[in-house]
Amino acid sequence: MYELTIKRSFVAKHGLRHYQGGTEPIHEHEWHVWITITGTTLDQSGCLIDFVDLNTWFEQSIADWNGKILNEVPPFDDKTSSPSAENVAKVIYNRLSEVVPNTVVLRQIEVEEEPGCRAAYRGMD
């Protein structure tokens, strides 16, 4: 089994909803995201998946978030879901799972909103 991980970043603000009786004050993070892909077969160039493609898909998945307030953009603009690191990881996972080819498995999305504070989401195995 082969595994590869890329790390990417984006900047966005958020405030947790339902946090200690209210909404946390809006604040900014440089969000770091690790995308892990696994598979058993390499392509003719000896790669599991093209890093350029994976980076493009990631950029597309967060395009409406970069530089924004997450509370004000889908899917967090519904006023009920909270833009936590856990939920950010799940949304990125779901968005990427729609475009990653079936020749590989999207294993995990890990999100760090500040140094030492990480959350991960894995699809149902």
mmCIF file of C-alpha atoms in Angstrom:
data_model
loop_
_atom_site.group_PDB
_atom_site.id
_atom_site.type_symbol
_atom_site.label_atom_id
_atom_site.label_comp_id
_atom_site.label_asym_id
_atom_site.label_seq_id
_atom_site.Cartn_x
_atom_site.Cartn_y
_atom_site.Cartn_z
ATOM 1 C CA MET A 1 0.000 0.000 0.000
ATOM 2 C CA TYR A 2 1.308 3.432 -0.934
ATOM 3 C CA GLU A 3 0.480 6.589 0.971
ATOM 4 C CA LEU A 4 1.164 10.212 0.215
ATOM 5 C CA THR A 5 0.370 13.378 2.097
ATOM 6 C CA ILE A 6 0.463 16.975 0.973
ATOM 7 C CA LYS A 7 0.292 19.986 3.256
ATOM 8 C CA ARG A 8 -1.447 23.152 2.140
ATOM 9 C CA SER A 9 -2.616 26.316 3.879
ATOM 10 C CA PHE A 10 -5.250 28.990 3.659
ATOM 11 C CA VAL A 11 -6.166 32.021 5.744
ATOM 12 C CA ALA A 12 -9.688 32.494 7.071
ATOM 13 C CA LYS A 13 -11.513 33.855 10.089
ATOM 14 C CA HIS A 14 -14.094 32.057 12.182
ATOM 15 C CA GLY A 15 -15.924 32.082 15.473
ATOM 16 C CA LEU A 16 -17.268 28.881 16.987
ATOM 17 C CA ARG A 17 -21.041 28.819 17.389
ATOM 18 C CA HIS A 18 -22.607 27.444 20.575
ATOM 19 C CA TYR A 19 -19.326 28.137 22.381
ATOM 20 C CA GLN A 20 -19.671 28.764 26.110
ATOM 21 C CA GLY A 21 -23.223 29.988 25.669
ATOM 22 C CA GLY A 22 -22.754 32.086 22.537
ATOM 23 C CA THR A 23 -20.595 32.631 19.495
ATOM 24 C CA GLU A 24 -16.869 32.971 19.964
ATOM 25 C CA PRO A 25 -15.439 36.322 18.785
ATOM 26 C CA ILE A 26 -14.370 36.208 15.130
ATOM 27 C CA HIS A 27 -10.622 35.688 14.812
ATOM 28 C CA GLU A 28 -8.176 34.742 12.066
ATOM 29 C CA HIS A 29 -6.083 31.630 11.553
ATOM 30 C CA GLU A 30 -3.667 30.363 8.997
ATOM 31 C CA TRP A 31 -5.266 26.963 8.610
ATOM 32 C CA HIS A 32 -2.875 24.130 7.712
ATOM 33 C CA VAL A 33 -4.377 21.121 5.969
ATOM 34 C CA TRP A 34 -2.811 17.694 5.430
ATOM 35 C CA ILE A 35 -4.432 15.577 2.727
ATOM 36 C CA THR A 36 -3.582 11.875 2.817
ATOM 37 C CA ILE A 37 -4.212 9.568 -0.138
ATOM 38 C CA THR A 38 -3.582 5.811 -0.280
ATOM 39 C CA GLY A 39 -3.576 3.265 -3.055
ATOM 40 C CA THR A 40 -2.057 0.062 -4.314
ATOM 41 C CA THR A 41 -1.165 0.979 -7.890
ATOM 42 C CA LEU A 42 1.254 3.534 -9.287
ATOM 43 C CA ASP A 43 0.788 5.168 -12.683
ATOM 44 C CA GLN A 44 3.301 4.856 -15.541
ATOM 45 C CA SER A 45 5.386 7.690 -14.087
ATOM 46 C CA GLY A 46 5.654 5.847 -10.770
ATOM 47 C CA CYS A 47 3.224 8.116 -8.923
ATOM 48 C CA LEU A 48 0.173 7.305 -6.847
ATOM 49 C CA ILE A 49 -1.463 10.572 -7.903
ATOM 50 C CA ASP A 50 -0.209 13.794 -9.450
ATOM 51 C CA PHE A 51 0.610 16.328 -6.725
ATOM 52 C CA VAL A 52 -0.409 19.130 -9.096
ATOM 53 C CA ASP A 53 -3.892 17.643 -9.522
ATOM 54 C CA LEU A 54 -4.317 17.110 -5.789
ATOM 55 C CA ASN A 55 -3.247 20.677 -5.073
ATOM 56 C CA THR A 56 -5.675 22.002 -7.709
ATOM 57 C CA TRP A 57 -8.560 20.027 -6.220
ATOM 58 C CA PHE A 58 -7.692 21.313 -2.756
ATOM 59 C CA GLU A 59 -7.555 24.926 -3.948
ATOM 60 C CA GLN A 60 -10.949 24.489 -5.590
ATOM 61 C CA SER A 61 -12.385 22.951 -2.411
ATOM 62 C CA ILE A 62 -11.475 25.988 -0.283
ATOM 63 C CA ALA A 63 -11.724 28.731 -2.922
ATOM 64 C CA ASP A 64 -14.832 30.246 -1.338
ATOM 65 C CA TRP A 65 -13.190 30.238 2.119
ATOM 66 C CA ASN A 66 -9.733 31.727 1.521
ATOM 67 C CA GLY A 67 -9.559 35.189 3.084
ATOM 68 C CA LYS A 68 -13.180 35.017 4.259
ATOM 69 C CA ILE A 69 -15.104 34.625 7.505
ATOM 70 C CA LEU A 70 -16.134 30.970 7.524
ATOM 71 C CA ASN A 71 -19.314 31.778 9.462
ATOM 72 C CA GLU A 72 -20.504 33.727 6.412
ATOM 73 C CA VAL A 73 -19.833 31.198 3.629
ATOM 74 C CA PRO A 74 -21.299 27.764 2.821
ATOM 75 C CA PRO A 75 -21.794 25.451 4.508
ATOM 76 C CA PHE A 76 -21.325 27.409 7.734
ATOM 77 C CA ASP A 77 -23.569 30.323 6.760
ATOM 78 C CA ASP A 78 -26.655 28.372 7.837
ATOM 79 C CA LYS A 79 -26.295 29.889 11.333
ATOM 80 C CA THR A 80 -26.408 26.448 12.970
ATOM 81 C CA SER A 81 -23.231 24.572 12.021
ATOM 82 C CA SER A 82 -20.038 25.680 13.687
ATOM 83 C CA PRO A 83 -16.828 26.223 11.681
ATOM 84 C CA SER A 84 -14.697 24.129 14.031
ATOM 85 C CA ALA A 85 -11.506 22.441 12.885
ATOM 86 C CA GLU A 86 -13.395 19.139 12.982
ATOM 87 C CA ASN A 87 -16.154 20.436 10.708
ATOM 88 C CA VAL A 88 -13.684 22.157 8.379
ATOM 89 C CA ALA A 89 -11.844 18.833 7.991
ATOM 90 C CA LYS A 90 -15.096 16.988 7.237
ATOM 91 C CA VAL A 91 -16.231 19.516 4.627
ATOM 92 C CA ILE A 92 -12.859 19.439 2.860
ATOM 93 C CA TYR A 93 -12.972 15.632 2.932
ATOM 94 C CA ASN A 94 -16.459 15.568 1.432
ATOM 95 C CA ARG A 95 -15.565 18.083 -1.270
ATOM 96 C CA LEU A 96 -12.374 16.253 -2.242
ATOM 97 C CA SER A 97 -14.052 12.845 -2.209
ATOM 98 C CA GLU A 98 -16.218 14.058 -5.101
ATOM 99 C CA VAL A 99 -13.203 14.715 -7.365
ATOM 100 C CA VAL A 100 -10.433 12.316 -6.309
ATOM 101 C CA PRO A 101 -10.322 9.439 -8.821
ATOM 102 C CA ASN A 102 -11.468 5.994 -7.736
ATOM 103 C CA THR A 103 -7.976 4.612 -8.393
ATOM 104 C CA VAL A 104 -6.939 5.966 -4.976
ATOM 105 C CA VAL A 105 -8.521 6.338 -1.538
ATOM 106 C CA LEU A 106 -8.870 9.671 0.211
ATOM 107 C CA ARG A 107 -7.741 8.445 3.616
ATOM 108 C CA GLN A 108 -7.762 11.522 5.843
ATOM 109 C CA ILE A 109 -7.974 15.274 6.088
ATOM 110 C CA GLU A 110 -6.169 16.810 9.043
ATOM 111 C CA VAL A 111 -6.660 20.475 9.907
ATOM 112 C CA GLU A 112 -4.560 22.606 12.247
ATOM 113 C CA GLU A 113 -6.054 25.963 13.158
ATOM 114 C CA GLU A 114 -3.133 26.955 15.343
ATOM 115 C CA PRO A 115 0.116 25.210 16.308
ATOM 116 C CA GLY A 116 -0.635 22.096 18.315
ATOM 117 C CA CYS A 117 -4.417 22.204 17.764
ATOM 118 C CA ARG A 118 -5.374 19.656 15.120
ATOM 119 C CA ALA A 119 -8.470 17.737 14.107
ATOM 120 C CA ALA A 120 -8.808 14.963 11.548
ATOM 121 C CA TYR A 121 -11.625 13.443 9.552
ATOM 122 C CA ARG A 122 -11.531 10.028 7.903
ATOM 123 C CA GLY A 123 -14.246 8.603 5.729
ATOM 124 C CA MET A 124 -16.138 5.551 6.771
ATOM 125 C CA ASP A 125 -13.866 2.552 6.196
#
